Amino acid sequence: LLQEMSERGLPANEVTYNDLLSAKVATKDRRGMWRLVKDMRCAGIAQSSATCSILLKALTEHFHATDVSSTMELLDEMEEPIDEVLFSSVIEICIRMEQLTLLSDMMRKQGGMIALTAPTYGLMVKAYAQAHDMKWHWELWNEMCHRAVKPMAITVGCMVDAPVMNGCVED
């Protein structure tokens, strides 16, 4: 299809590539998916949050380690800033894959540039508590306070539950 479009003088745009990428993800065609990402790059079309969001959907229980690292690299290379919706998807994927180090790495790389809401902080606190990582639990709380993000009841609940489930009731 891309070749035929090109032959007819109709260059594919980001929407075309993302639609085709969605189809590759839906059919679990990982090789085709990454070939399409490569073609997209060769055509000079930068990946967007939509592209990365589509690729995140491909990271299921049958993912390959290279798919994870390649998707995270594309997120790092994105020209547009990562918004909270995309970042929430990354959080969910990292939790599902039990790879919170990827989440921690992304947070460090972003340098706190993502403006997060209280529910997103609560989700991350819960994830780190389940991973028994109380260091990140408190770092997230301190960052949230530093950014003057007002905690909601659910956020406070996650913050209180984390030390309890990790045997740190005094905290």
mmCIF file of C-alpha atoms in Angstrom:
data_model
loop_
_atom_site.group_PDB
_atom_site.id
_atom_site.type_symbol
_atom_site.label_atom_id
_atom_site.label_comp_id
_atom_site.label_asym_id
_atom_site.label_seq_id
_atom_site.Cartn_x
_atom_site.Cartn_y
_atom_site.Cartn_z
ATOM 1 C CA LEU A 1 0.000 0.000 0.000
ATOM 2 C CA LEU A 2 2.774 2.432 0.923
ATOM 3 C CA GLN A 3 4.632 1.654 -2.282
ATOM 4 C CA GLU A 4 1.487 2.109 -4.384
ATOM 5 C CA MET A 5 0.742 5.401 -2.657
ATOM 6 C CA SER A 6 4.282 6.593 -3.350
ATOM 7 C CA GLU A 7 4.066 5.552 -7.013
ATOM 8 C CA ARG A 8 0.882 7.607 -7.361
ATOM 9 C CA GLY A 9 2.507 10.672 -5.809
ATOM 10 C CA LEU A 10 0.657 10.359 -2.511
ATOM 11 C CA PRO A 11 3.243 10.316 0.259
ATOM 12 C CA ALA A 12 2.113 8.616 3.447
ATOM 13 C CA ASN A 13 1.773 10.862 6.471
ATOM 14 C CA GLU A 14 1.904 10.140 10.188
ATOM 15 C CA VAL A 15 -1.783 9.208 10.312
ATOM 16 C CA THR A 16 -1.333 6.666 7.513
ATOM 17 C CA TYR A 17 1.648 5.082 9.251
ATOM 18 C CA ASN A 18 -0.111 5.011 12.615
ATOM 19 C CA ASP A 19 -3.206 3.371 11.099
ATOM 20 C CA LEU A 20 -1.044 0.702 9.483
ATOM 21 C CA LEU A 21 0.921 0.312 12.722
ATOM 22 C CA SER A 22 -2.319 -0.242 14.641
ATOM 23 C CA ALA A 23 -3.230 -3.002 12.193
ATOM 24 C CA LYS A 24 0.170 -4.662 12.678
ATOM 25 C CA VAL A 25 -0.227 -4.514 16.457
ATOM 26 C CA ALA A 26 -3.785 -5.899 16.244
ATOM 27 C CA THR A 27 -2.583 -8.874 14.199
ATOM 28 C CA LYS A 28 0.459 -9.363 16.483
ATOM 29 C CA ASP A 29 2.816 -8.922 13.523
ATOM 30 C CA ARG A 30 5.888 -7.742 15.468
ATOM 31 C CA ARG A 31 8.274 -7.947 12.517
ATOM 32 C CA GLY A 32 5.893 -5.980 10.350
ATOM 33 C CA MET A 33 5.377 -3.504 13.153
ATOM 34 C CA TRP A 34 9.081 -2.740 13.526
ATOM 35 C CA ARG A 35 9.595 -2.729 9.754
ATOM 36 C CA LEU A 36 6.864 -0.092 9.538
ATOM 37 C CA VAL A 37 8.534 1.985 12.271
ATOM 38 C CA LYS A 38 11.777 1.778 10.285
ATOM 39 C CA ASP A 39 9.970 2.829 7.079
ATOM 40 C CA MET A 40 8.390 5.703 8.980
ATOM 41 C CA ARG A 41 11.815 6.907 10.089
ATOM 42 C CA CYS A 42 13.227 6.541 6.585
ATOM 43 C CA ALA A 43 10.354 8.689 5.315
ATOM 44 C CA GLY A 44 11.400 11.385 7.796
ATOM 45 C CA ILE A 45 8.282 11.078 9.914
ATOM 46 C CA ALA A 46 9.056 11.385 13.602
ATOM 47 C CA GLN A 47 7.255 9.190 16.075
ATOM 48 C CA SER A 48 4.607 10.963 18.073
ATOM 49 C CA SER A 49 2.771 10.195 21.267
ATOM 50 C CA ALA A 50 0.153 8.434 19.114
ATOM 51 C CA THR A 51 2.837 6.212 17.564
ATOM 52 C CA CYS A 52 4.331 5.357 20.946
ATOM 53 C CA SER A 53 0.906 4.705 22.426
ATOM 54 C CA ILE A 54 0.192 2.201 19.647
ATOM 55 C CA LEU A 55 3.522 0.479 20.278
ATOM 56 C CA LEU A 56 2.814 0.276 24.010
ATOM 57 C CA LYS A 57 -0.332 -1.716 23.189
ATOM 58 C CA ALA A 58 1.902 -4.349 21.594
ATOM 59 C CA LEU A 59 3.639 -4.998 24.913
ATOM 60 C CA THR A 60 1.504 -7.852 26.140
ATOM 61 C CA GLU A 61 2.376 -10.952 28.115
ATOM 62 C CA HIS A 62 4.009 -12.344 24.954
ATOM 63 C CA PHE A 63 6.368 -9.401 24.468
ATOM 64 C CA HIS A 64 10.015 -9.687 23.511
ATOM 65 C CA ALA A 65 12.638 -7.865 25.570
ATOM 66 C CA THR A 66 13.770 -6.051 22.419
ATOM 67 C CA ASP A 67 10.229 -4.738 21.892
ATOM 68 C CA VAL A 68 10.290 -3.172 25.348
ATOM 69 C CA SER A 69 13.692 -1.548 24.921
ATOM 70 C CA SER A 70 12.894 -0.370 21.385
ATOM 71 C CA THR A 71 9.603 1.172 22.502
ATOM 72 C CA MET A 72 11.287 2.922 25.437
ATOM 73 C CA GLU A 73 13.984 4.248 23.086
ATOM 74 C CA LEU A 74 11.308 5.692 20.813
ATOM 75 C CA LEU A 75 9.675 7.346 23.817
ATOM 76 C CA ASP A 76 13.050 8.873 24.715
ATOM 77 C CA GLU A 77 13.564 10.124 21.157
ATOM 78 C CA MET A 78 10.129 11.680 20.801
ATOM 79 C CA GLU A 79 10.297 15.324 19.810
ATOM 80 C CA GLU A 80 7.067 16.311 21.526
ATOM 81 C CA PRO A 81 6.879 16.236 25.316
ATOM 82 C CA ILE A 82 5.368 13.175 26.969
ATOM 83 C CA ASP A 83 1.962 14.056 28.354
ATOM 84 C CA GLU A 84 0.293 12.512 31.361
ATOM 85 C CA VAL A 85 -1.949 10.239 29.282
ATOM 86 C CA LEU A 86 1.022 8.622 27.530
ATOM 87 C CA PHE A 87 2.985 8.490 30.776
ATOM 88 C CA SER A 88 0.043 6.751 32.486
ATOM 89 C CA SER A 89 0.153 4.133 29.721
ATOM 90 C CA VAL A 90 3.860 3.649 30.376
ATOM 91 C CA ILE A 91 3.124 3.237 34.090
ATOM 92 C CA GLU A 92 0.476 0.602 33.402
ATOM 93 C CA ILE A 93 2.780 -1.303 31.039
ATOM 94 C CA CYS A 94 5.685 -1.218 33.505
ATOM 95 C CA ILE A 95 3.414 -2.486 36.282
ATOM 96 C CA ARG A 96 1.969 -5.252 34.100
ATOM 97 C CA MET A 97 5.444 -6.345 32.963
ATOM 98 C CA GLU A 98 6.808 -5.982 36.512
ATOM 99 C CA GLN A 99 9.606 -3.759 35.212
ATOM 100 C CA LEU A 100 9.455 -0.740 37.483
ATOM 101 C CA THR A 101 13.118 0.002 36.845
ATOM 102 C CA LEU A 102 12.023 1.130 33.364
ATOM 103 C CA LEU A 103 9.536 3.490 34.979
ATOM 104 C CA SER A 104 12.161 4.822 37.396
ATOM 105 C CA ASP A 105 14.608 5.323 34.516
ATOM 106 C CA MET A 106 12.011 7.204 32.487
ATOM 107 C CA MET A 107 11.161 9.435 35.423
ATOM 108 C CA ARG A 108 14.854 10.272 35.893
ATOM 109 C CA LYS A 109 15.318 10.985 32.174
ATOM 110 C CA GLN A 110 12.279 13.231 32.094
ATOM 111 C CA GLY A 111 13.755 15.161 35.008
ATOM 112 C CA GLY A 112 10.346 15.902 36.464
ATOM 113 C CA MET A 113 9.200 17.590 33.260
ATOM 114 C CA ILE A 114 5.895 15.715 33.215
ATOM 115 C CA ALA A 115 3.163 17.478 35.180
ATOM 116 C CA LEU A 116 1.313 14.674 36.944
ATOM 117 C CA THR A 117 -1.965 14.672 38.815
ATOM 118 C CA ALA A 118 -2.648 13.139 42.225
ATOM 119 C CA PRO A 119 -4.287 9.973 40.793
ATOM 120 C CA THR A 120 -1.188 9.293 38.658
ATOM 121 C CA TYR A 121 1.062 9.711 41.682
ATOM 122 C CA GLY A 122 -1.226 7.330 43.564
ATOM 123 C CA LEU A 123 -0.912 4.733 40.800
ATOM 124 C CA MET A 124 2.882 4.959 40.895
ATOM 125 C CA VAL A 125 2.994 4.827 44.698
ATOM 126 C CA LYS A 126 0.873 1.681 44.630
ATOM 127 C CA ALA A 127 3.132 0.089 42.010
ATOM 128 C CA TYR A 128 6.323 0.788 43.937
ATOM 129 C CA ALA A 129 4.720 -0.421 47.166
ATOM 130 C CA GLN A 130 3.804 -3.710 45.475
ATOM 131 C CA ALA A 131 7.430 -3.982 44.349
ATOM 132 C CA HIS A 132 8.534 -3.300 47.963
ATOM 133 C CA ASP A 133 10.443 -0.212 46.828
ATOM 134 C CA MET A 134 9.800 2.211 49.668
ATOM 135 C CA LYS A 135 12.591 4.535 48.528
ATOM 136 C CA TRP A 136 10.624 5.455 45.372
ATOM 137 C CA HIS A 137 7.421 5.531 47.386
ATOM 138 C CA TRP A 138 8.784 8.399 49.483
ATOM 139 C CA GLU A 139 10.495 10.105 46.533
ATOM 140 C CA LEU A 140 7.158 10.252 44.737
ATOM 141 C CA TRP A 141 5.446 11.686 47.800
ATOM 142 C CA ASN A 142 8.159 14.327 48.203
ATOM 143 C CA GLU A 143 7.992 15.220 44.499
ATOM 144 C CA MET A 144 4.230 15.515 44.689
ATOM 145 C CA CYS A 145 4.518 17.850 47.698
ATOM 146 C CA HIS A 146 7.323 19.839 46.042
ATOM 147 C CA ARG A 147 5.128 20.354 42.971
ATOM 148 C CA ALA A 148 2.220 21.406 45.191
ATOM 149 C CA VAL A 149 -0.003 18.647 43.833
ATOM 150 C CA LYS A 150 -2.879 18.362 46.282
ATOM 151 C CA PRO A 151 -3.339 14.719 47.281
ATOM 152 C CA MET A 152 -6.779 13.221 46.888
ATOM 153 C CA ALA A 153 -8.254 10.640 49.245
ATOM 154 C CA ILE A 154 -7.135 7.816 46.953
ATOM 155 C CA THR A 155 -3.574 9.167 46.857
ATOM 156 C CA VAL A 156 -3.414 9.413 50.636
ATOM 157 C CA GLY A 157 -4.872 5.912 50.847
ATOM 158 C CA CYS A 158 -2.111 4.573 48.587
ATOM 159 C CA MET A 159 0.506 6.423 50.639
ATOM 160 C CA VAL A 160 -0.781 4.975 53.907
ATOM 161 C CA ASP A 161 -1.305 1.486 52.525
ATOM 162 C CA ALA A 162 2.242 1.224 51.104
ATOM 163 C CA PRO A 163 4.159 1.275 54.418
ATOM 164 C CA VAL A 164 1.559 -0.999 56.012
ATOM 165 C CA MET A 165 1.859 -3.653 53.274
ATOM 166 C CA ASN A 166 5.661 -3.422 53.526
ATOM 167 C CA GLY A 167 5.861 -3.838 57.299
ATOM 168 C CA CYS A 168 6.807 -0.196 57.929
ATOM 169 C CA VAL A 169 3.766 0.842 59.947
ATOM 170 C CA GLU A 170 5.794 3.414 61.931
ATOM 171 C CA ASP A 171 6.525 5.305 58.701
#
